[in-house]
């Protein structure tokens, strides 16, 4: 079996669903603390699938992790568990240091203990795949080359600094102890089951609710958008064929400004769900105070994963964003469940 951490979150949830969509796939032990971002409704379709074992717990709990590794004879760990939202890290960095740094250290230690006691063949086959972000590389100027695996780390937010720290720990556990690790640094994801504190789901849901669509600063910041299912495919590819100790950058070759992203969503909604008063959704756009230390541009050079492992994204931004908007229109049960929870308190704190 494999151990997925943070598998009730956005990317982890999509990963577990996609993994188990393959009838011959190994089972998944899914360890998640169920913070505000963890949502079991995402995994509802697996309720009767005996190959999915959900465990409510913290990756910081070494005893729990070790007992799961031993009980299920885990052959790979895919670590998605993290605090993931930049704005929250600005309001309260402590949780980010706790989970992204200290708890990742505990997870590495539990993994090392388990791995060091495995028989030689199982030791060779074992993998610890750490899912990280392009934000560790800092911000690019408009003319700079996209981030390659060789770019220096220059994190600018408490979130990206905490992820950078976790990447360094993972690297050190490979070089010092020989733990067979893999690290992926990915650009901005979007798609189904995305928690609406992040730009794309926030804009879709606010637009439909007749609320304002908040653009930080001038809206000219650039992100490299990747459809989440492409990211999940990249992780599977790295897990199977990646070289231990290596880092793989994963990106969509889809650089867009925030304003372009929001306008695209508005036009798709104008077409799929026109407003009864005939007004365009873009009329709801509002410019708000910028994020402190807001990184201007991210872009990924994804040539290494393509050349070494043959992975390329299958969705363009245009196809992926259309699927995403349609998913939110078709899955209002999921979004209403989210809206009735802690999300509302967060909205008040961030935008009032
Ligand atoms: P998310 O916030 O949607 O989900 C995180 C999940 O981790 C939640 O289910 C939460 O309950 C769980 N969790 C948090 N702390 C935990 C702990 N201590 N123990 C166990 N579970 C815990 O995040 P996401 O957007 O799905 O991101 C997943 C990973 O991918 C993160 O490591 C993030 O840094 C990375 N990443 C995200 C993006 C993106 O665009 N969302 C891009 C690149 C990399
Ligand atoms: O680059 C990968 C990263 O992408 C991941 O590591 C993070 O976990 C993930 O949250 C995401 O970080 P961003 O900060 O880029 O994503 P977010 O959706 O919060 O913001 C995207 C852009 O939109 C960013 O430039 C800020 C802007 N924004 C965001 C919100 C929520 C707005 O203009 N208005 C908003 O209301």
Tab-separated table of C-alpha atoms and ligand atoms in Angstrom, residues 84-87 133-135 159 186-189 197-200 202 214-216 221 223 225 258 291 294-295 298 351, ligand 2:
chain	number	residue	atom	x	y	z
A	84	UNK	CA	-0.926	25.883	1.928
A	85	UNK	CA	-2.428	29.384	1.816
A	86	UNK	CA	-0.066	32.370	1.524
A	87	UNK	CA	-2.539	34.924	2.970
A	133	UNK	CA	5.918	24.455	-4.595
A	134	UNK	CA	7.516	26.827	-7.109
A	135	UNK	CA	7.165	29.617	-4.522
A	159	UNK	CA	4.386	29.943	3.603
A	186	UNK	CA	4.868	22.618	-8.788
A	187	UNK	CA	3.198	25.790	-9.989
A	188	UNK	CA	-0.369	26.954	-9.184
A	189	UNK	CA	-2.972	24.199	-9.437
A	197	UNK	CA	-9.858	30.778	-0.243
A	198	UNK	CA	-7.701	30.479	-3.400
A	199	UNK	CA	-8.201	32.792	-6.390
A	200	UNK	CA	-9.938	30.540	-8.952
A	202	UNK	CA	-13.146	32.093	-4.870
A	214	UNK	CA	-11.373	40.807	-5.301
A	215	UNK	CA	-8.208	41.557	-7.280
A	216	UNK	CA	-5.129	42.293	-5.192
A	221	UNK	CA	0.834	39.349	-11.105
A	223	UNK	CA	1.102	32.614	-12.190
A	225	UNK	CA	-1.497	27.483	-13.980
A	258	UNK	CA	-4.578	37.336	-12.374
A	291	UNK	CA	-0.972	41.150	-0.447
A	294	UNK	CA	3.228	39.810	-3.135
A	295	UNK	CA	5.422	37.841	-5.584
A	298	UNK	CA	6.094	32.593	-11.122
A	351	UNK	CA	-11.848	41.013	3.283
B	2	LIG	O1	2.630	28.613	-6.904
B	2	LIG	C1	2.143	27.521	-6.171
B	2	LIG	C2	1.303	28.030	-5.024
B	2	LIG	O2	0.069	28.473	-5.579
B	2	LIG	C3	1.055	26.969	-3.950
B	2	LIG	O3	2.284	26.615	-3.373
B	2	LIG	C4	0.109	27.510	-2.870
B	2	LIG	O4	-0.185	26.475	-1.945
B	2	LIG	C5	-1.166	27.953	-3.553
B	2	LIG	O5	-2.035	28.523	-2.586
B	2	LIG	C6	-0.872	28.976	-4.652
B	2	LIG	O6	-0.380	30.215	-4.085
B	2	LIG	P1	-0.846	31.643	-4.629
B	2	LIG	O7	-0.650	32.636	-3.561
B	2	LIG	O8	-0.249	31.930	-5.957
B	2	LIG	O9	-2.419	31.321	-4.874
B	2	LIG	P2	-3.733	32.167	-4.567
B	2	LIG	O10	-4.864	31.448	-5.220
B	2	LIG	O11	-3.871	32.513	-3.124
B	2	LIG	O12	-3.474	33.505	-5.379
B	2	LIG	C7	-3.236	33.472	-6.776
B	2	LIG	C8	-2.967	34.884	-7.227
B	2	LIG	O13	-4.194	35.643	-7.112
B	2	LIG	C9	-1.971	35.624	-6.351
B	2	LIG	O14	-1.205	36.494	-7.163
B	2	LIG	C10	-2.831	36.439	-5.387
B	2	LIG	C11	-4.049	36.748	-6.224
B	2	LIG	N1	-5.336	36.869	-5.479
B	2	LIG	C12	-5.675	35.874	-4.627
B	2	LIG	C13	-6.859	35.921	-3.914
B	2	LIG	C14	-7.257	34.834	-2.949
B	2	LIG	C15	-6.162	37.940	-5.716
B	2	LIG	O15	-5.855	38.855	-6.518
B	2	LIG	N2	-7.342	38.006	-5.015
B	2	LIG	C16	-7.725	37.060	-4.112
B	2	LIG	O16	-8.804	37.194	-3.479
